[in-house]
Short mmCIF file of C-alpha atoms in Angstrom, two decimals:
data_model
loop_
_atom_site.label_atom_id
_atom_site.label_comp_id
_atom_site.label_asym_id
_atom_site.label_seq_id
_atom_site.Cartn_x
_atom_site.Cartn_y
_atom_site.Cartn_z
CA UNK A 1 113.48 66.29 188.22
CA UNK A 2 112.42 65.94 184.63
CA UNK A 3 109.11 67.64 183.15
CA UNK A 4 107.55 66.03 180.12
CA UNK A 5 105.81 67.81 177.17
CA UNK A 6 103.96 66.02 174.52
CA UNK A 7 104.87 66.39 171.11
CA UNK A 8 101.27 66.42 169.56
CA UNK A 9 100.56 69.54 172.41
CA UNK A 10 103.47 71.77 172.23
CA UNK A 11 101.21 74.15 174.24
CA UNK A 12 99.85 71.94 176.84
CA UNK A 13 101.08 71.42 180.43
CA UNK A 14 104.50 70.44 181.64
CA UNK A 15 103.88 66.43 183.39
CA UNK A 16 106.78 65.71 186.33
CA UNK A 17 108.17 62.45 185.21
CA UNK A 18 109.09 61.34 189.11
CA UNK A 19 108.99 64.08 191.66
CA UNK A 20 112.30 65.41 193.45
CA UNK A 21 113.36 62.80 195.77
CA UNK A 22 116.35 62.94 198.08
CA UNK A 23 119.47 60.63 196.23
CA UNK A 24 117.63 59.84 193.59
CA UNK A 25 118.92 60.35 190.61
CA UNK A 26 117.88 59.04 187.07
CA UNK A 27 117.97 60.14 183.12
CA UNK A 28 115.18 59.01 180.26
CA UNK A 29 115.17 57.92 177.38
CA UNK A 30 111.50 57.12 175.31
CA UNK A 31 110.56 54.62 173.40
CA UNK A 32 107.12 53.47 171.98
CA UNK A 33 104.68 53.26 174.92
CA UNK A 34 107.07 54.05 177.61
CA UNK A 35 110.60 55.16 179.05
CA UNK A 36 113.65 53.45 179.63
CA UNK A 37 115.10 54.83 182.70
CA UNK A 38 118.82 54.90 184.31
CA UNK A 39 119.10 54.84 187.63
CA UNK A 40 120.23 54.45 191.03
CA UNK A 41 116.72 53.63 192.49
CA UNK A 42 116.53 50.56 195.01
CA UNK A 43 120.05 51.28 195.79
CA UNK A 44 121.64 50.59 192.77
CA UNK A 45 124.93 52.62 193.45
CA UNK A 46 126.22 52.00 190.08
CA UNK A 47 123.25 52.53 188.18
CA UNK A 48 120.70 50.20 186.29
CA UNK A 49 118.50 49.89 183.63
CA UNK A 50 114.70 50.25 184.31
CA UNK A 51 111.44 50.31 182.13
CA UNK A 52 107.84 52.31 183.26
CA UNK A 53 104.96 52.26 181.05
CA UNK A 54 104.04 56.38 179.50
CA UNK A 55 101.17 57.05 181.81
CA UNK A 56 102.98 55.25 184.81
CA UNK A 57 106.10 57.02 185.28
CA UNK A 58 106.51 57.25 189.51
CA UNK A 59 109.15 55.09 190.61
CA UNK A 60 106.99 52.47 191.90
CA UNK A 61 106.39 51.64 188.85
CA UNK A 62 109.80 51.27 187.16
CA UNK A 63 110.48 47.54 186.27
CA UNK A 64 114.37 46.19 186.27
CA UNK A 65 115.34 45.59 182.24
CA UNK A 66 119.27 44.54 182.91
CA UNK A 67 119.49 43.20 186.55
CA UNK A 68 122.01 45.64 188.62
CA UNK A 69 125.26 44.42 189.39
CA UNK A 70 127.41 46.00 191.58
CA UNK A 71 130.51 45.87 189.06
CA UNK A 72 128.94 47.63 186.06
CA UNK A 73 128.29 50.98 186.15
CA UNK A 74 125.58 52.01 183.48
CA UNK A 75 126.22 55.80 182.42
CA UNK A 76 123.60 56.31 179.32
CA UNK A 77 120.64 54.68 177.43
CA UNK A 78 120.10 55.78 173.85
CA UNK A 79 116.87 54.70 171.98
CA UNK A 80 116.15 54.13 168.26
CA UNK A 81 113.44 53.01 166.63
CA UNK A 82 114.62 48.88 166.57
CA UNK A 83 117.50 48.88 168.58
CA UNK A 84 118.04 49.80 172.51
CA UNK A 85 121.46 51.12 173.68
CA UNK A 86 123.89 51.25 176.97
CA UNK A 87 126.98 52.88 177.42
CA UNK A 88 128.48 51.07 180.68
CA UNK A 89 131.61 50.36 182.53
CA UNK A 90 132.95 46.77 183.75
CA UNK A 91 136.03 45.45 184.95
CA UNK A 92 137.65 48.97 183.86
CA UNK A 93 136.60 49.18 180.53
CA UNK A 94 133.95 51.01 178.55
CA UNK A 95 131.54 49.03 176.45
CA UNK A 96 128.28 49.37 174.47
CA UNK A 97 125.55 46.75 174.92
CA UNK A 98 122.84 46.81 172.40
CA UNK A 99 119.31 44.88 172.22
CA UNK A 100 116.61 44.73 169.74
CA UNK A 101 113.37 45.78 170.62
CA UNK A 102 111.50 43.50 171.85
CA UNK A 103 114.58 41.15 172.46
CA UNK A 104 115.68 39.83 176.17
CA UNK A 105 118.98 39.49 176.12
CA UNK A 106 121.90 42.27 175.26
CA UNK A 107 125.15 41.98 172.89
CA UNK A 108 128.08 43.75 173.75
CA UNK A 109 129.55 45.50 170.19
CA UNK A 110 132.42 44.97 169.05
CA UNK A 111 135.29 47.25 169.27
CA UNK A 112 138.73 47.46 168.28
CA UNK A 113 141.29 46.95 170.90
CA UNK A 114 142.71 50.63 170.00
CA UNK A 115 139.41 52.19 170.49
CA UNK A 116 138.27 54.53 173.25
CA UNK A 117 135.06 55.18 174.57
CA UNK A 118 134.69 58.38 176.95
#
């Protein structure tokens, strides 16, 4: 379960981002008006990518951003202010996908053959 505090009310009340829910399990990431969530909600075993507007963040509200497939594992999303990024698994290797904001589809960076992501 993750509480939320807002920045502009360091003093002000704690928000529940999604409430405890049996096998659910997700991590955040904000950006702009909303959150980027990871995931294993509507049984995605290996994880996906979702989206839920600020005010809006029960689960019935989170929107699919990469469509889950069963052979990719996503592990992390990592905001910055133009850029979205994923640290996932497929086919046995570890790879970072990256998107502009605002952009649909995601690039896969580059690495050399000798490197070794975690």
């Amino acid at each position: 379960e993750i509480s939320l505090l807002s920045a502009d009310d360091p003093r002000g009340e704690l928000r529940v981002f999604h409430p405890k829910t049996k096998d659910l399990e997700y991590q955040v990431d904000h950006h702009s008006d909303g959150f980027y969530v990871v995931t294993n909600a509507a049984g995605a075993v290996n994880f996906q990518l979702m989206w839920t507007p600020e005010h809006k963040t029960g689960v019935e509200n989170w929107t699919p951003v990469l469509p889950y497939q069963a052979s990719r594992r996503v592990s992390a999303v990592k905001t910055f202010q133009d850029f979205v990024v994923l640290c996932i698994r497929e086919d046995g290797n570890s790879k970072i996908l990256y998107r502009k904001v605002g952009e649909q589809e995601f690039k896969e960076a580059k690495m050399p053959e000798s490197a070794c992501l975690g």
